[in-house]
CSV table of C-alpha atoms in Angstrom, one decimal:
chain,number,residue,atom,x,y,z
T,160,UNK,CA,-0.3,-0.2,-0.2
T,161,UNK,CA,1.3,3.2,-1.0
T,162,UNK,CA,1.5,5.6,2.1
T,163,UNK,CA,1.6,9.3,1.2
T,164,UNK,CA,2.7,10.8,3.6
T,165,UNK,CA,6.1,8.6,3.7
T,166,UNK,CA,6.3,9.6,0.0
T,167,UNK,CA,6.1,13.2,1.2
T,168,UNK,CA,8.4,12.8,3.8
T,169,UNK,CA,11.0,11.4,1.7
T,170,UNK,CA,10.9,14.4,0.1
T,171,UNK,CA,11.5,16.5,3.1
T,172,UNK,CA,14.5,14.8,4.1
T,173,UNK,CA,16.6,14.7,0.9
T,174,UNK,CA,15.8,18.7,1.2
T,175,UNK,CA,17.3,19.0,4.3
T,176,UNK,CA,20.3,17.2,2.7
T,177,UNK,CA,20.7,19.3,-0.1
T,178,UNK,CA,20.4,22.6,3.1
T,179,UNK,CA,23.0,20.6,4.4
T,180,UNK,CA,25.3,20.5,1.8
T,181,UNK,CA,24.6,24.2,0.3
T,182,UNK,CA,26.4,25.5,3.5
T,183,UNK,CA,29.7,23.4,2.4
T,184,UNK,CA,29.8,25.5,-0.4
T,185,UNK,CA,31.0,28.9,1.8
T,186,UNK,CA,33.8,28.9,4.2
T,187,UNK,CA,31.4,28.7,7.1
T,188,UNK,CA,33.2,30.1,10.0
T,189,UNK,CA,34.7,27.8,12.9
T,190,UNK,CA,31.2,27.3,15.3
T,191,UNK,CA,32.2,28.0,18.2
T,192,UNK,CA,33.6,32.1,16.7
T,193,UNK,CA,30.7,32.3,15.1
T,194,UNK,CA,27.6,34.5,15.4
T,195,UNK,CA,24.3,33.5,17.2
T,196,UNK,CA,23.0,32.8,14.0
T,197,UNK,CA,25.1,30.8,11.6
T,198,UNK,CA,25.0,28.3,14.9
T,199,UNK,CA,21.4,27.8,14.2
T,200,UNK,CA,21.7,27.9,10.8
T,201,UNK,CA,24.1,25.6,11.0
T,202,UNK,CA,22.3,22.6,13.8
T,203,UNK,CA,19.0,23.1,11.6
T,204,UNK,CA,20.6,21.9,8.3
T,205,UNK,CA,22.8,19.6,9.4
T,206,UNK,CA,21.9,15.7,10.2
T,207,UNK,CA,19.7,15.2,7.3
T,208,UNK,CA,20.5,11.3,7.3
T,209,UNK,CA,18.8,10.9,10.3
T,210,UNK,CA,14.9,11.5,8.7
T,211,UNK,CA,16.4,9.3,5.9
T,212,UNK,CA,17.4,6.1,7.9
T,213,UNK,CA,14.4,6.6,9.7
T,214,UNK,CA,11.8,6.4,6.1
T,215,UNK,CA,14.5,3.6,5.4
T,216,UNK,CA,13.3,1.7,8.8
T,217,UNK,CA,9.5,2.6,8.3
T,218,UNK,CA,9.3,0.6,5.0
T,219,UNK,CA,11.7,-2.4,5.5
T,220,UNK,CA,8.8,-2.9,8.4
T,221,UNK,CA,6.0,-1.3,6.2
T,222,UNK,CA,7.1,-4.3,3.3
T,223,UNK,CA,7.8,-7.1,5.8
T,224,UNK,CA,5.1,-9.2,5.3
T,225,UNK,CA,6.8,-10.1,1.4
T,226,UNK,CA,10.9,-10.3,2.7
T,227,UNK,CA,12.4,-12.4,0.5
T,228,UNK,CA,16.5,-11.9,1.8
T,229,UNK,CA,17.8,-12.9,-1.8
T,230,UNK,CA,15.0,-11.1,-4.1
T,231,UNK,CA,15.8,-8.0,-1.5
T,232,UNK,CA,19.6,-8.3,-1.7
T,233,UNK,CA,19.5,-7.8,-5.6
T,234,UNK,CA,16.9,-5.0,-5.6
T,235,UNK,CA,19.6,-2.9,-3.8
T,236,UNK,CA,22.3,-4.0,-5.5
T,237,UNK,CA,20.2,-3.0,-8.3
T,238,UNK,CA,18.6,0.2,-7.4
T,239,UNK,CA,22.1,1.3,-4.8
T,240,UNK,CA,25.3,-0.3,-5.7
T,241,UNK,CA,25.3,-0.3,-9.1
T,242,UNK,CA,24.4,3.8,-9.9
T,243,UNK,CA,26.5,4.4,-7.1
T,244,UNK,CA,29.6,2.9,-8.9
T,245,UNK,CA,28.2,4.6,-11.7
T,246,UNK,CA,27.9,8.0,-10.6
T,247,UNK,CA,31.6,7.3,-8.7
T,248,UNK,CA,32.9,6.7,-11.9
T,249,UNK,CA,33.5,10.2,-13.3
T,250,UNK,CA,34.4,11.5,-9.3
T,251,UNK,CA,37.2,8.0,-9.2
T,252,UNK,CA,38.5,9.8,-13.2
T,253,UNK,CA,38.8,13.5,-11.8
T,254,UNK,CA,40.6,12.0,-8.7
T,255,UNK,CA,43.2,9.8,-11.0
T,256,UNK,CA,43.6,12.6,-13.6
T,257,UNK,CA,44.5,16.1,-11.1
T,258,UNK,CA,46.0,13.4,-8.2
T,259,UNK,CA,43.7,14.5,-5.2
T,260,UNK,CA,41.9,11.8,-2.9
T,261,UNK,CA,43.1,8.4,-2.7
T,262,UNK,CA,45.5,9.2,-5.6
T,263,UNK,CA,47.3,12.0,-4.0
T,264,UNK,CA,51.1,12.2,-4.4
T,265,UNK,CA,51.0,8.6,-6.0
T,266,UNK,CA,52.6,10.1,-9.6
T,267,UNK,CA,54.0,6.5,-10.4
T,268,UNK,CA,51.0,3.4,-10.5
T,269,UNK,CA,50.1,1.3,-12.5
T,270,UNK,CA,47.5,-0.2,-13.4
T,271,UNK,CA,46.5,-2.8,-10.8
T,272,UNK,CA,47.1,-0.1,-7.9
T,273,UNK,CA,45.2,2.5,-9.7
T,274,UNK,CA,42.3,-0.4,-9.7
T,275,UNK,CA,42.6,-1.4,-6.2
T,276,UNK,CA,42.7,2.0,-4.8
T,277,UNK,CA,39.5,2.7,-6.4
T,278,UNK,CA,37.7,-0.7,-6.2
T,279,UNK,CA,39.2,0.3,-2.2
T,280,UNK,CA,37.9,3.6,-1.7
T,281,UNK,CA,34.8,2.2,-2.9
T,282,UNK,CA,34.3,0.2,0.1
T,283,UNK,CA,34.0,3.2,2.5
T,284,UNK,CA,33.7,6.0,0.3
T,285,UNK,CA,36.5,8.2,0.8
T,286,UNK,CA,36.6,9.0,-2.9
T,287,UNK,CA,34.0,11.5,-2.8
T,288,UNK,CA,33.7,14.7,-1.0
T,289,UNK,CA,30.9,13.9,1.8
T,290,UNK,CA,27.4,12.0,1.0
T,291,UNK,CA,29.0,9.0,-0.1
T,292,UNK,CA,29.5,7.9,2.8
T,293,UNK,CA,26.1,6.7,2.9
T,294,UNK,CA,26.5,3.9,1.2
T,295,UNK,CA,28.7,1.7,2.5
T,296,UNK,CA,27.2,2.5,6.1
T,297,UNK,CA,23.4,0.9,4.4
T,298,UNK,CA,24.5,-1.2,2.9
T,299,UNK,CA,25.3,-2.8,6.5
T,300,UNK,CA,22.4,-2.2,7.4
T,301,UNK,CA,21.3,-4.2,4.5
T,302,UNK,CA,23.2,-7.1,5.0
T,303,UNK,CA,21.5,-6.8,8.6
T,304,UNK,CA,18.1,-6.8,6.9
T,305,UNK,CA,17.2,-10.7,8.6
T,306,UNK,CA,18.5,-9.7,12.0
T,307,UNK,CA,15.7,-6.6,12.0
T,308,UNK,CA,13.6,-8.5,11.0
T,309,UNK,CA,14.2,-10.7,13.8
T,310,UNK,CA,13.3,-8.0,16.1
T,311,UNK,CA,9.6,-7.4,14.4
T,312,UNK,CA,9.0,-10.9,15.4
T,313,UNK,CA,9.8,-10.5,18.9
T,314,UNK,CA,8.5,-7.2,19.6
T,315,UNK,CA,9.4,-6.7,23.2
T,316,UNK,CA,12.8,-6.4,21.8
T,317,UNK,CA,11.3,-2.6,20.8
T,318,UNK,CA,11.9,-1.7,24.8
T,319,UNK,CA,15.3,-1.7,23.5
T,320,UNK,CA,15.6,1.3,21.7
T,321,UNK,CA,15.3,2.9,25.2
T,322,UNK,CA,18.9,2.0,25.8
T,323,UNK,CA,19.9,2.2,21.9
T,324,UNK,CA,18.7,5.5,21.0
T,325,UNK,CA,20.9,7.8,24.1
T,326,UNK,CA,23.4,4.7,23.3
T,327,UNK,CA,23.8,6.3,19.4
T,328,UNK,CA,24.0,10.0,20.5
T,329,UNK,CA,27.0,9.0,22.8
T,330,UNK,CA,29.0,7.0,20.5
T,331,UNK,CA,28.8,9.5,17.4
T,332,UNK,CA,29.4,9.3,13.7
T,333,UNK,CA,32.8,8.1,12.9
T,334,UNK,CA,35.5,11.2,12.1
T,335,UNK,CA,35.1,11.8,8.0
T,336,UNK,CA,32.9,9.0,7.7
T,337,UNK,CA,35.9,6.6,8.0
T,338,UNK,CA,33.9,4.2,9.4
T,339,UNK,CA,31.3,2.5,7.8
T,340,UNK,CA,30.4,0.2,10.7
T,341,UNK,CA,30.6,3.4,13.4
T,342,UNK,CA,29.1,4.6,11.3
T,343,UNK,CA,25.8,2.1,10.7
T,344,UNK,CA,25.8,0.8,14.6
T,345,UNK,CA,25.3,4.5,15.5
T,346,UNK,CA,22.0,5.3,12.4
T,347,UNK,CA,21.0,1.7,13.3
T,348,UNK,CA,18.6,2.5,16.3
T,349,UNK,CA,17.2,5.3,14.4
T,350,UNK,CA,16.2,2.3,11.5
T,351,UNK,CA,14.4,0.2,13.8
T,352,UNK,CA,13.1,3.2,15.5
T,353,UNK,CA,11.5,4.0,11.9
T,354,UNK,CA,10.2,-0.1,12.0
T,355,UNK,CA,8.5,0.6,15.2
T,356,UNK,CA,6.5,3.4,14.3
T,357,UNK,CA,5.6,1.8,11.0
T,358,UNK,CA,4.2,-1.9,13.3
T,359,UNK,CA,2.6,0.0,15.5
T,360,UNK,CA,1.5,3.1,12.7
T,361,UNK,CA,-1.9,4.3,14.7
T,362,UNK,CA,-0.8,3.6,18.4
T,363,UNK,CA,2.8,5.1,17.3
T,364,UNK,CA,1.1,8.6,15.4
T,365,UNK,CA,-1.6,8.8,18.5
T,366,UNK,CA,1.4,8.9,21.1
T,367,UNK,CA,3.4,11.4,19.4
T,368,UNK,CA,0.3,13.8,18.8
T,369,UNK,CA,-0.3,13.0,22.6
T,370,UNK,CA,3.5,14.2,23.3
T,371,UNK,CA,3.9,16.6,20.5
T,372,UNK,CA,4.7,19.7,22.8
T,373,UNK,CA,7.0,17.7,24.7
T,374,UNK,CA,8.8,16.4,21.8
T,375,UNK,CA,8.7,20.4,20.3
T,376,UNK,CA,10.2,21.2,23.7
T,377,UNK,CA,12.7,18.8,23.5
T,378,UNK,CA,13.8,19.5,20.0
T,379,UNK,CA,14.2,23.1,20.8
T,380,UNK,CA,16.2,22.1,24.1
T,381,UNK,CA,19.0,20.5,21.7
T,382,UNK,CA,19.3,23.3,19.4
T,383,UNK,CA,19.9,25.6,22.5
T,384,UNK,CA,22.2,23.1,23.3
T,385,UNK,CA,24.0,22.5,20.3
T,386,UNK,CA,24.1,26.8,19.5
T,387,UNK,CA,24.9,27.1,23.2
T,388,UNK,CA,28.7,24.5,22.6
T,389,UNK,CA,28.8,25.4,19.1
T,390,UNK,CA,28.4,21.8,17.4
T,391,UNK,CA,26.3,22.7,14.9
T,392,UNK,CA,25.9,19.1,13.2
T,393,UNK,CA,26.3,15.5,14.1
T,394,UNK,CA,29.3,14.7,16.3
T,395,UNK,CA,32.3,13.0,14.6
T,396,UNK,CA,34.9,11.1,16.7
T,397,UNK,CA,36.0,8.0,17.6
T,398,UNK,CA,33.3,5.4,19.3
T,399,UNK,CA,32.3,7.3,22.5
T,400,UNK,CA,35.2,10.0,22.4
T,401,UNK,CA,34.4,13.0,23.9
T,402,UNK,CA,37.0,14.8,22.1
T,403,UNK,CA,34.1,16.9,20.3
T,404,UNK,CA,31.6,16.7,23.3
T,405,UNK,CA,30.5,13.7,24.8
T,406,UNK,CA,26.6,13.8,23.4
T,407,UNK,CA,25.7,14.1,19.8
T,408,UNK,CA,22.5,16.7,20.1
T,409,UNK,CA,21.8,17.1,16.7
T,410,UNK,CA,21.3,13.7,16.4
T,411,UNK,CA,18.9,13.8,19.1
T,412,UNK,CA,17.5,16.5,17.4
T,413,UNK,CA,16.9,14.9,14.5
T,414,UNK,CA,15.3,11.5,16.2
T,415,UNK,CA,12.6,14.1,17.8
T,416,UNK,CA,12.4,15.9,14.1
T,417,UNK,CA,11.1,12.7,12.4
T,418,UNK,CA,8.4,11.6,15.0
T,419,UNK,CA,7.3,14.9,14.7
T,420,UNK,CA,7.3,15.0,10.8
T,421,UNK,CA,6.0,11.7,10.6
T,422,UNK,CA,3.1,12.8,12.3
T,423,UNK,CA,2.2,16.2,11.1
T,424,UNK,CA,2.6,14.8,7.6
T,425,UNK,CA,-0.2,11.8,8.5
T,426,UNK,CA,-2.5,14.6,10.4
T,427,UNK,CA,-1.8,16.4,7.5
T,428,UNK,CA,-2.3,14.5,4.0
T,429,UNK,CA,-5.2,15.1,3.2
T,430,UNK,CA,-5.8,19.2,3.4
T,431,UNK,CA,-1.9,19.4,1.8
T,432,UNK,CA,-3.2,16.9,-1.7
T,433,UNK,CA,-6.5,18.9,-1.8
T,434,UNK,CA,-5.8,22.0,-0.4
T,435,UNK,CA,-1.5,23.1,-0.8
T,436,UNK,CA,-1.3,21.3,-3.9
T,437,UNK,CA,2.1,22.7,-5.3
T,438,UNK,CA,3.4,21.8,-1.9
T,439,UNK,CA,2.2,18.7,-2.1
T,440,UNK,CA,3.5,18.3,-5.8
T,441,UNK,CA,6.8,19.8,-5.0
T,442,UNK,CA,7.4,17.1,-2.0
T,443,UNK,CA,6.3,14.7,-4.6
T,444,UNK,CA,8.8,15.4,-7.0
T,445,UNK,CA,11.8,15.9,-4.6
T,446,UNK,CA,10.5,11.9,-3.3
T,447,UNK,CA,10.2,10.7,-6.7
T,448,UNK,CA,13.8,11.5,-7.4
T,449,UNK,CA,15.6,11.2,-3.6
T,450,UNK,CA,17.9,9.0,-4.8
T,451,UNK,CA,19.0,10.4,-7.7
T,452,UNK,CA,19.2,14.3,-5.8
T,453,UNK,CA,21.9,12.6,-3.6
T,454,UNK,CA,23.9,11.0,-6.5
T,455,UNK,CA,23.8,13.7,-8.9
T,456,UNK,CA,24.0,16.7,-6.4
T,457,UNK,CA,27.2,16.6,-5.3
T,458,UNK,CA,28.7,17.0,-8.5
T,459,UNK,CA,27.5,20.6,-8.1
T,460,UNK,CA,29.9,21.2,-5.3
T,461,UNK,CA,33.0,19.2,-6.6
T,462,UNK,CA,32.4,20.7,-10.6
T,463,UNK,CA,30.0,24.0,-11.0
T,464,UNK,CA,30.6,25.8,-7.8
T,465,UNK,CA,34.3,26.0,-8.3
T,466,UNK,CA,33.7,27.2,-11.9
T,467,UNK,CA,31.4,30.0,-10.7
T,468,UNK,CA,32.9,30.9,-7.9
T,469,UNK,CA,36.4,31.4,-9.5
T,470,UNK,CA,35.0,34.0,-12.1
T,471,UNK,CA,32.7,35.5,-8.8
T,472,UNK,CA,34.1,35.0,-5.8
T,473,UNK,CA,33.3,32.7,-2.9
T,474,UNK,CA,30.6,34.6,-1.3
T,475,UNK,CA,31.0,35.4,2.7
T,476,UNK,CA,29.4,32.6,5.2
T,477,UNK,CA,26.2,35.3,5.8
T,478,UNK,CA,22.3,34.1,6.6
T,479,UNK,CA,21.2,35.9,3.4
T,480,UNK,CA,24.2,34.8,1.4
T,481,UNK,CA,23.5,30.8,2.6
T,482,UNK,CA,19.3,31.5,1.8
T,483,UNK,CA,20.5,33.2,-1.8
T,484,UNK,CA,23.3,30.3,-2.2
T,485,UNK,CA,20.3,27.6,-1.2
T,486,UNK,CA,17.8,29.0,-3.4
T,487,UNK,CA,19.9,28.5,-6.2
T,488,UNK,CA,21.3,25.4,-5.5
T,489,UNK,CA,18.1,22.8,-4.7
T,490,UNK,CA,16.8,23.4,-7.9
T,491,UNK,CA,19.9,23.1,-9.7
T,492,UNK,CA,20.0,19.8,-7.7
T,493,UNK,CA,16.4,18.8,-9.2
T,494,UNK,CA,17.2,19.8,-12.4
T,495,UNK,CA,20.2,18.2,-12.8
T,496,UNK,CA,18.9,15.0,-11.5
T,497,UNK,CA,15.4,15.6,-13.9
T,498,UNK,CA,17.8,16.2,-16.9
T,499,UNK,CA,19.9,13.1,-16.3
T,500,UNK,CA,16.9,11.1,-15.8
T,501,UNK,CA,16.0,11.7,-19.0
T,502,UNK,CA,18.8,11.6,-20.8
T,503,UNK,CA,19.0,7.8,-19.0
T,504,UNK,CA,15.6,6.5,-20.3
T,505,UNK,CA,14.5,3.4,-18.7
T,506,UNK,CA,18.0,2.9,-17.5
T,507,UNK,CA,17.9,5.8,-14.6
T,508,UNK,CA,17.1,4.1,-12.1
T,509,UNK,CA,20.1,1.5,-12.7
T,510,UNK,CA,22.7,4.4,-13.8
T,511,UNK,CA,21.7,7.3,-11.4
T,512,UNK,CA,18.8,5.7,-9.0
T,513,UNK,CA,16.1,7.7,-9.8
């Protein structure tokens, strides 16, 4: 059964990801030395992966009745891994030609070394600029599907989330996303929370509605702590290290946001469909091509923005410049994905994931 509010939520999630990566185009100052307005922007637009993986867990449980492990892995191989490799090849080629990334300071390389370095980079996404770390991480989650399904078959195990969510906030993402296993361990509790909300859909939505104000206060508190401490995004460090802060407040904030957004869209879906058709249509478009946007938008950061800023100069990091830049960045990412999907034709799902 198609779930309109989850589809719209996917559109919201990819929008948060885009807004977070638009920030990377600017020379953002050290957050502890930034004005509160930049700190606020950072904390709001960072951490878009959390809603994304919450949705993935929700849909996994929603479709669990027809689960078959081999077919599940083949589907993910076709729709996630293959487009990941396809879109990574130009980045690997660029790194090789300009001797950057994994090819930096390695002028004399045989063909075997080139291939092995590229293959190794694909396994942990170290060839790419920021977002592709998600693929090795989510592949580990896919491989663990039977174990996750076992939780759903023994619902009492969901009580483990009472410990797993706080533990994940202390575990942190790995530094520079260099450890897919740590990143997976950090985010799996959110995936399982999505499963829980799907299994107990009506009761879960009623519970979120009942405690909506409490969740809003909690989320605002997490934002305030981030601004005060200058975190401004997900904490990255070695496991359970206090080097960049003991608690990942952004993670907890985005967990609360995921629950609130789920309940809001489920409650407002009829109104949005009937009276806010442009908003609903925009969210549907973003959702339809969300994985394609994920794979392709980074080409703007890598290739388009450097050329543009070379001609016009790099904008100063101010709230107004960020909003103006985002107003160009988001439509450009959507347009690039739609154009690539049209050019790819019936192979677009395999080639670009959309």
